[in-house]
Coordinates of N, CA and C and ligand atoms in Angstrom, one line a residue:
M84 N -18.7 41.5 172.7 CA -19.9 41.1 173.6 C -20.8 40.1 172.6
E85 N -20.8 38.9 173.1 CA -21.5 37.9 172.3 C -23.0 37.9 172.2
D86 N -23.6 38.5 173.2 CA -25.0 38.5 173.3 C -25.7 39.8 172.7
R87 N -24.8 40.6 172.2 CA -25.4 41.9 171.6 C -26.3 41.7 170.5
I88 N -27.3 42.3 170.3 CA -28.3 42.1 169.3 C -28.0 42.7 168.0
I89 N -27.8 42.1 167.0 CA -27.4 42.6 165.6 C -28.8 43.1 164.9
C90 N -29.8 42.3 164.9 CA -31.1 42.4 164.2 C -32.0 42.6 165.2
E91 N -32.6 43.9 165.3 CA -33.5 44.3 166.4 C -34.9 43.7 166.0
C92 N -35.2 43.6 164.7 CA -36.6 43.3 164.2 C -36.8 41.7 164.7
M93 N -35.8 41.0 164.4 CA -35.8 39.5 164.6 C -35.3 39.0 166.0
N94 N -34.7 40.1 166.7 CA -33.9 39.7 167.9 C -32.8 38.8 167.8
V95 N -32.1 39.0 166.7 CA -31.1 38.1 166.4 C -29.8 38.5 167.0
S96 N -29.1 37.8 167.8 CA -27.7 38.3 168.6 C -26.5 37.8 167.6
Y97 N -25.3 38.4 168.0 CA -24.1 38.0 167.4 C -23.9 36.5 167.6
E98 N -24.3 36.0 168.7 CA -24.1 34.7 169.1 C -25.0 33.7 168.2
D99 N -26.2 34.2 167.7 CA -27.0 33.6 166.8 C -26.4 33.4 165.5
I100 N -25.7 34.5 165.0 CA -25.0 34.5 163.9 C -23.8 33.6 163.7
K101 N -23.1 33.7 164.9 CA -21.9 32.7 165.1 C -22.4 31.3 165.0
N102 N -23.5 31.1 165.6 CA -24.0 29.7 165.6 C -24.4 29.2 164.0
A103 N -25.0 30.1 163.5 CA -25.3 29.9 162.0 C -24.1 29.7 161.1
V104 N -22.9 30.4 161.4 CA -21.7 30.2 160.8 C -21.2 29.0 161.1
K105 N -21.4 28.5 162.3 CA -20.8 27.1 162.8 C -21.5 26.1 161.8
E106 N -22.8 26.3 161.7 CA -23.5 25.3 160.9 C -23.4 25.4 159.4
G107 N -22.5 26.4 159.0 CA -22.3 26.4 157.5 C -22.7 27.5 156.8
A108 N -23.2 28.6 157.4 CA -23.6 29.8 156.6 C -22.4 30.6 156.3
K109 N -22.4 31.0 155.0 CA -21.2 31.7 154.6 C -21.6 33.1 154.0
T110 N -22.9 33.3 153.7 CA -23.3 34.6 153.0 C -24.3 35.2 153.8
L111 N -24.6 36.6 153.3 CA -25.8 37.2 154.0 C -27.1 36.4 153.9
D112 N -27.3 35.9 152.6 CA -28.5 35.1 152.4 C -28.6 34.0 153.3
D113 N -27.5 33.3 153.5 CA -27.4 32.1 154.4 C -27.9 32.5 155.7
I114 N -27.4 33.5 156.1 CA -27.8 34.1 157.5 C -29.3 34.4 157.6
K115 N -29.7 35.0 156.6 CA -31.3 35.3 156.6 C -31.9 34.1 156.6
E116 N -31.6 33.2 155.8 CA -32.2 31.8 155.8 C -32.3 31.2 157.2
A117 N -31.0 31.1 157.8 CA -30.9 30.3 159.1 C -31.5 31.1 160.2
T118 N -31.5 32.5 160.3 CA -31.9 33.1 161.5 C -33.0 34.1 161.4
E119 N -33.5 34.3 159.9 CA -34.3 35.3 159.8 C -33.9 36.9 160.1
A120 N -32.7 36.9 160.4 CA -32.0 38.3 160.6 C -32.0 39.0 159.2
G121 N -32.4 40.3 159.4 CA -32.3 41.0 158.1 C -33.6 40.9 157.1
T122 N -34.6 40.0 157.5 CA -35.6 40.0 156.8 C -36.7 40.9 156.8
I123 N -36.8 41.9 157.8 CA -37.9 42.8 158.0 C -37.6 44.1 157.6
C124 N -36.8 44.8 158.3 CA -36.5 46.3 157.7 C -35.3 46.3 156.9
G125 N -34.4 45.4 157.0 CA -33.1 45.4 156.2 C -32.0 46.3 156.7
I126 N -32.4 47.0 157.8 CA -31.3 48.3 158.2 C -30.1 47.5 158.8
C127 N -30.2 46.3 159.3 CA -29.2 45.6 159.9 C -28.1 44.9 159.0
E128 N -28.5 44.7 157.5 CA -27.8 44.1 156.8 C -26.3 44.3 156.7
D129 N -25.9 45.5 156.8 CA -24.5 45.9 156.8 C -23.8 45.4 158.0
D130 N -24.5 45.4 159.2 CA -24.0 44.9 160.5 C -23.8 43.3 160.4
I131 N -24.8 42.8 159.7 CA -24.6 41.4 159.7 C -23.4 41.0 158.9
Q132 N -23.3 41.6 157.6 CA -22.1 41.4 156.8 C -20.9 41.5 157.6
E133 N -20.8 42.6 158.4 CA -19.7 43.0 159.2 C -19.3 41.9 160.1
V134 N -20.2 41.3 160.8 CA -20.1 40.2 161.7 C -19.6 39.1 160.9
L135 N -20.3 38.7 159.9 CA -20.0 37.6 159.0 C -18.4 37.6 158.5
D136 N -18.0 38.9 158.0 CA -16.8 39.1 157.6 C -15.7 38.6 158.7
E137 N -16.1 39.1 159.9 CA -15.2 39.1 161.0 C -15.1 37.5 161.3
L138 N -16.2 36.8 161.4 CA -16.4 35.4 161.7 C -15.7 34.4 160.7
L139 N -15.7 34.9 159.5 CA -15.2 34.0 158.4 C -13.6 34.3 158.1
K140 N -13.1 35.4 158.7 CA -11.8 35.5 158.4 C -10.7 34.6 159.1
Ligands
FES178 S1 -33.2 45.2 162.4 FE1 -32.8 43.4 161.2 S2 -34.5 43.4 159.8 FE2 -34.8 45.2 161.1

């Protein structure tokens, strides 16, 4: 499901992360910078990393 929300605080979806990766993001910090996902409560960091691993493999 591409439009599922990964980061509730910043309303960042799977697709947003995918787009960030397409634009060159490779690490959790890159994703934070590009989308602001994970910058509030941080509870989604593991999920972001998981999506990232999936997209980068
Ligand atoms: S759910 Fe992502 S920072 Fe809170």
